[in-house]
Structure formats: C-alpha cells, structure tokens
PDB file of N, CA, C, O and CB in Angstrom:
ATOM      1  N   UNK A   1     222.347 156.958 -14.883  1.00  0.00           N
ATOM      2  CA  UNK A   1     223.397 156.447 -13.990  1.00  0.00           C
ATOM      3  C   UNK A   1     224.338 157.580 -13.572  1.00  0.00           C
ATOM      4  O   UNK A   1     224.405 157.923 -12.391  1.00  0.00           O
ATOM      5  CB  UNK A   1     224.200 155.309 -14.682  1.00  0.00           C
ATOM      6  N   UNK A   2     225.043 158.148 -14.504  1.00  0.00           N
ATOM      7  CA  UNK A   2     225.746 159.129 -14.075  1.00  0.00           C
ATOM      8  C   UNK A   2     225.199 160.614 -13.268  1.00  0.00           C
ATOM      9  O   UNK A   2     225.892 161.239 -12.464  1.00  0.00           O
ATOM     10  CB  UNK A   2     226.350 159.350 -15.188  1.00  0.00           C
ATOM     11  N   UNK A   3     223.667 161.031 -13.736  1.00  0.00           N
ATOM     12  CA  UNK A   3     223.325 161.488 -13.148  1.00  0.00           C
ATOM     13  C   UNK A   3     222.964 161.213 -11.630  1.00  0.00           C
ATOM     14  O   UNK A   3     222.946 162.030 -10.709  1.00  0.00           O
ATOM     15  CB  UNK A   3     222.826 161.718 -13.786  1.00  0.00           C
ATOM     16  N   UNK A   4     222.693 159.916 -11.601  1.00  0.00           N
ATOM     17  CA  UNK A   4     222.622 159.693  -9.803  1.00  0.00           C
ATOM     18  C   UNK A   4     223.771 160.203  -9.026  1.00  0.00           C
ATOM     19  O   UNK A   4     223.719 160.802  -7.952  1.00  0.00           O
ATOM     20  CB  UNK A   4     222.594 158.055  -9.329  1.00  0.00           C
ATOM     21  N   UNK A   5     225.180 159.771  -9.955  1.00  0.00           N
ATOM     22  CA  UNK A   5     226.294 159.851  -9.292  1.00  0.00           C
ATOM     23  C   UNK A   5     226.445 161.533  -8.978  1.00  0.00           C
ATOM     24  O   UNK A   5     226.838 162.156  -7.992  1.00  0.00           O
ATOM     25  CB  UNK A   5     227.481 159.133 -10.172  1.00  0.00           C
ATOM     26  N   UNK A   6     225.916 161.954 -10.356  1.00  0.00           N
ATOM     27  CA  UNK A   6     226.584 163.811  -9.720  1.00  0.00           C
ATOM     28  C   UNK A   6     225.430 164.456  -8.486  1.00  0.00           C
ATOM     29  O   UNK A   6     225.723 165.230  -7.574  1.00  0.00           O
ATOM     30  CB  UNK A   6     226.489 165.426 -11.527  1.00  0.00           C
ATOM     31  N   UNK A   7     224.193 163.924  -8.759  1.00  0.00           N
ATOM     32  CA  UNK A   7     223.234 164.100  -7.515  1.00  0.00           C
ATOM     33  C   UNK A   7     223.605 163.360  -5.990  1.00  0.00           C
ATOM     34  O   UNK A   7     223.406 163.717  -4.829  1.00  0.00           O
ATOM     35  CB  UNK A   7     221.796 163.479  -8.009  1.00  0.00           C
ATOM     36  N   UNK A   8     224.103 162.418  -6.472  1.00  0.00           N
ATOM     37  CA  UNK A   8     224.662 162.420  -4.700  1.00  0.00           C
ATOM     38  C   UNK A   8     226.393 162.888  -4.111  1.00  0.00           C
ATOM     39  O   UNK A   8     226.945 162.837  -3.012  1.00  0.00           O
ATOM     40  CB  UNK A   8     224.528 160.573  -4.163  1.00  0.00           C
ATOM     41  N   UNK A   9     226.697 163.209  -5.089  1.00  0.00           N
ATOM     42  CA  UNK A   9     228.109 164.017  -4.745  1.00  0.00           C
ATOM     43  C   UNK A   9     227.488 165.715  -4.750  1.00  0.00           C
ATOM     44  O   UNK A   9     227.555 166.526  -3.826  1.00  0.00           O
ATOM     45  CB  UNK A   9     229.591 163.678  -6.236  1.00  0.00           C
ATOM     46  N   UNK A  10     227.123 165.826  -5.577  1.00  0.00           N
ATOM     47  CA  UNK A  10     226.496 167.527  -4.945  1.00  0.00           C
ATOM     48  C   UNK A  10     225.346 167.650  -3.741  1.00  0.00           C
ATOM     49  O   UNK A  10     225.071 168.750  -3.261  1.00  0.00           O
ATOM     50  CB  UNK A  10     225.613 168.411  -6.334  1.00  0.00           C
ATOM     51  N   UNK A  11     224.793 166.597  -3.361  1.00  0.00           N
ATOM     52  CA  UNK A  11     224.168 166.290  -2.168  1.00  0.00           C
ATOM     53  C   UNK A  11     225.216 166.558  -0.959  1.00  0.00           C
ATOM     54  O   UNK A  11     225.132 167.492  -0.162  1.00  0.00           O
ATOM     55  CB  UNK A  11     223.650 164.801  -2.234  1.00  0.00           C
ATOM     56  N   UNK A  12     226.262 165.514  -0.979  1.00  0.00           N
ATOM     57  CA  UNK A  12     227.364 165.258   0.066  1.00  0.00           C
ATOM     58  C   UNK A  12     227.947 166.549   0.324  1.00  0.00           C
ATOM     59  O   UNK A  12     227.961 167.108   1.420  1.00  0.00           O
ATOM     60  CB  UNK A  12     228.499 164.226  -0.394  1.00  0.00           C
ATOM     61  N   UNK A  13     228.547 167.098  -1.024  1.00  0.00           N
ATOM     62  CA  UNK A  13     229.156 168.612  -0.938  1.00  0.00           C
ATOM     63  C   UNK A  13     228.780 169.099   0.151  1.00  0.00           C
ATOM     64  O   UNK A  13     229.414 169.291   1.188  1.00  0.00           O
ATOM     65  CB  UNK A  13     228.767 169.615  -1.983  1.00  0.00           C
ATOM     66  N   UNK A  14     227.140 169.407  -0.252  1.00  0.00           N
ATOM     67  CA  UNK A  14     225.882 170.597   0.589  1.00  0.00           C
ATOM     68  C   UNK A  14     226.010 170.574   1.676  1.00  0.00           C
ATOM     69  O   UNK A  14     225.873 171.626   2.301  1.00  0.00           O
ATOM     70  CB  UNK A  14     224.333 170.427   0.552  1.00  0.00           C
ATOM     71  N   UNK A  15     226.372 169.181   2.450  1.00  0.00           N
ATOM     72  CA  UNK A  15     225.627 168.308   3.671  1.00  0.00           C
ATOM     73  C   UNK A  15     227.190 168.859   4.468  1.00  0.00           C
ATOM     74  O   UNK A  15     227.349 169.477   5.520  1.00  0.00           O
ATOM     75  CB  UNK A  15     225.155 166.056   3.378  1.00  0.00           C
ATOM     76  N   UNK A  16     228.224 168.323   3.441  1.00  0.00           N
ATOM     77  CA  UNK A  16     229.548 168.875   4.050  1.00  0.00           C
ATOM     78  C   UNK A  16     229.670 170.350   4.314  1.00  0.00           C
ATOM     79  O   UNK A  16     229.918 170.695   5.470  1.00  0.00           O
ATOM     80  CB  UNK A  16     230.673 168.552   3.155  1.00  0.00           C
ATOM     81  N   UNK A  17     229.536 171.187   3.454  1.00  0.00           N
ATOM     82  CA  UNK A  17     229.426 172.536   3.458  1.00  0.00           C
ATOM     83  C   UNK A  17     228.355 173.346   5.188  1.00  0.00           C
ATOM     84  O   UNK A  17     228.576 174.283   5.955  1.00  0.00           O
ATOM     85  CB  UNK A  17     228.586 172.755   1.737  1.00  0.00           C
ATOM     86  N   UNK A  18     227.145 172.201   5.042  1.00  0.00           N
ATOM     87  CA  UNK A  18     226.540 172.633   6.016  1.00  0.00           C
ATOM     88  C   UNK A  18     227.298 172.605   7.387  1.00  0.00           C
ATOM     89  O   UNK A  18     227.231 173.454   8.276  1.00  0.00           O
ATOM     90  CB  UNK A  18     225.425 171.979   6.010  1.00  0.00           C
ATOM     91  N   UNK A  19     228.020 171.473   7.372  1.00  0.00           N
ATOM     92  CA  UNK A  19     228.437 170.930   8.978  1.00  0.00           C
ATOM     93  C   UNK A  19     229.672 172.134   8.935  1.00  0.00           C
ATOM     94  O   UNK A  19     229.650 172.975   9.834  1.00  0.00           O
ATOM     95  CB  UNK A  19     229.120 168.804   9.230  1.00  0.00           C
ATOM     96  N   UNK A  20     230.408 172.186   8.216  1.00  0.00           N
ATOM     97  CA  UNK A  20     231.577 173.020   8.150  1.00  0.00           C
ATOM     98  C   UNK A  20     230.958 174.473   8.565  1.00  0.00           C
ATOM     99  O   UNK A  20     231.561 175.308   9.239  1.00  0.00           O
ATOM    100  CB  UNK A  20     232.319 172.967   6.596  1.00  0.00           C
ATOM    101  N   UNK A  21     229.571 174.624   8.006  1.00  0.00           N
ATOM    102  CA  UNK A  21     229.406 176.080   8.659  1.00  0.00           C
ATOM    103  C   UNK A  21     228.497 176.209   9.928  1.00  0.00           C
ATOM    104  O   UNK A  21     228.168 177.352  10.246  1.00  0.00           O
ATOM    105  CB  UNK A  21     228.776 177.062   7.586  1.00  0.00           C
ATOM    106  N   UNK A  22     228.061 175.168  10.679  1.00  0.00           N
ATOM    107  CA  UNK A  22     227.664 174.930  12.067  1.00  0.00           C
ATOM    108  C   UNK A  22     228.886 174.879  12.851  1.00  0.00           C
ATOM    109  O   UNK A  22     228.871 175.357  13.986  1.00  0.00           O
ATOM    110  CB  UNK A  22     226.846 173.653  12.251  1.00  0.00           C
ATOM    111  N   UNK A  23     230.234 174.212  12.248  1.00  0.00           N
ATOM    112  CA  UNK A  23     231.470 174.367  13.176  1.00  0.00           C
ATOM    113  C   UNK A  23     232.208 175.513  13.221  1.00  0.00           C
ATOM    114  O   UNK A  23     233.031 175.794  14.092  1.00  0.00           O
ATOM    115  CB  UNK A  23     232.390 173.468  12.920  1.00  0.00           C
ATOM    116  N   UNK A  24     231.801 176.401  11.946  1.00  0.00           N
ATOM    117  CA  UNK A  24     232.730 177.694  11.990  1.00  0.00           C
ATOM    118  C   UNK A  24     232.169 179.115  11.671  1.00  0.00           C
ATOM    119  O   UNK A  24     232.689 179.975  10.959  1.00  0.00           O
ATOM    120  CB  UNK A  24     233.836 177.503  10.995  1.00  0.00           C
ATOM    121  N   UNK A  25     230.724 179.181  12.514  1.00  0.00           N
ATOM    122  CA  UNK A  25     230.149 180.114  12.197  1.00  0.00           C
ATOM    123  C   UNK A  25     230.710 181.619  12.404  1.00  0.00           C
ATOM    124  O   UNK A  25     229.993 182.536  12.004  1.00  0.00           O
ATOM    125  CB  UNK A  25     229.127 179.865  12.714  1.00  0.00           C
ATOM    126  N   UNK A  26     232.144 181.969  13.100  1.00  0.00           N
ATOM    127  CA  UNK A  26     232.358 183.168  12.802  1.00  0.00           C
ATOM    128  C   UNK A  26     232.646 183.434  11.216  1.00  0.00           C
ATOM    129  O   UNK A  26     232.572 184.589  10.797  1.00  0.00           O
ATOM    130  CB  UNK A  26     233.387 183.558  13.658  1.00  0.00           C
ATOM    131  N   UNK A  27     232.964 182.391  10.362  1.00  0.00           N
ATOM    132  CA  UNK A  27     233.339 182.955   8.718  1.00  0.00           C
ATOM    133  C   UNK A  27     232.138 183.201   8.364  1.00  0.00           C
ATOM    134  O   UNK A  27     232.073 183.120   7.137  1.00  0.00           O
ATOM    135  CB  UNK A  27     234.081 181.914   7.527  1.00  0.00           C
ATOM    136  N   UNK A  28     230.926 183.522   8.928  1.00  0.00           N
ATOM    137  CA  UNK A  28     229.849 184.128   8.489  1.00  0.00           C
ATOM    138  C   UNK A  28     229.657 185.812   8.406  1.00  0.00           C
ATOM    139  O   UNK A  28     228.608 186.293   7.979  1.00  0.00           O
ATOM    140  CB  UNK A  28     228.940 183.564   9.274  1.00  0.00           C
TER     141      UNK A  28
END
C-alpha cells in the first residue's frame, strides 16, 4: 500500500519536473 503511494508521487514529481523543463528550457 504504501509503496503504491510513494510510486505514484515520485511518478507525479517526474511528470512535473518534465513539463517544468519543456516550459523553461533556457535553465538547461
């Protein structure tokens, strides 16, 4: 159970992290 929970919050992170760096690709 709890493991589902930390697998889909470190999922979301990723997914967030991704969009954040499609919107702000000069901090690359």
């Amino acid at each position: 159970m709890i493991g589902n929970v930390l697998l889909i919050a470190i999922s979301l992170l990723l997914c967030g992290y991704l969009l954040y760096a499609l919107l702000k690709p000069e901090k690359f």
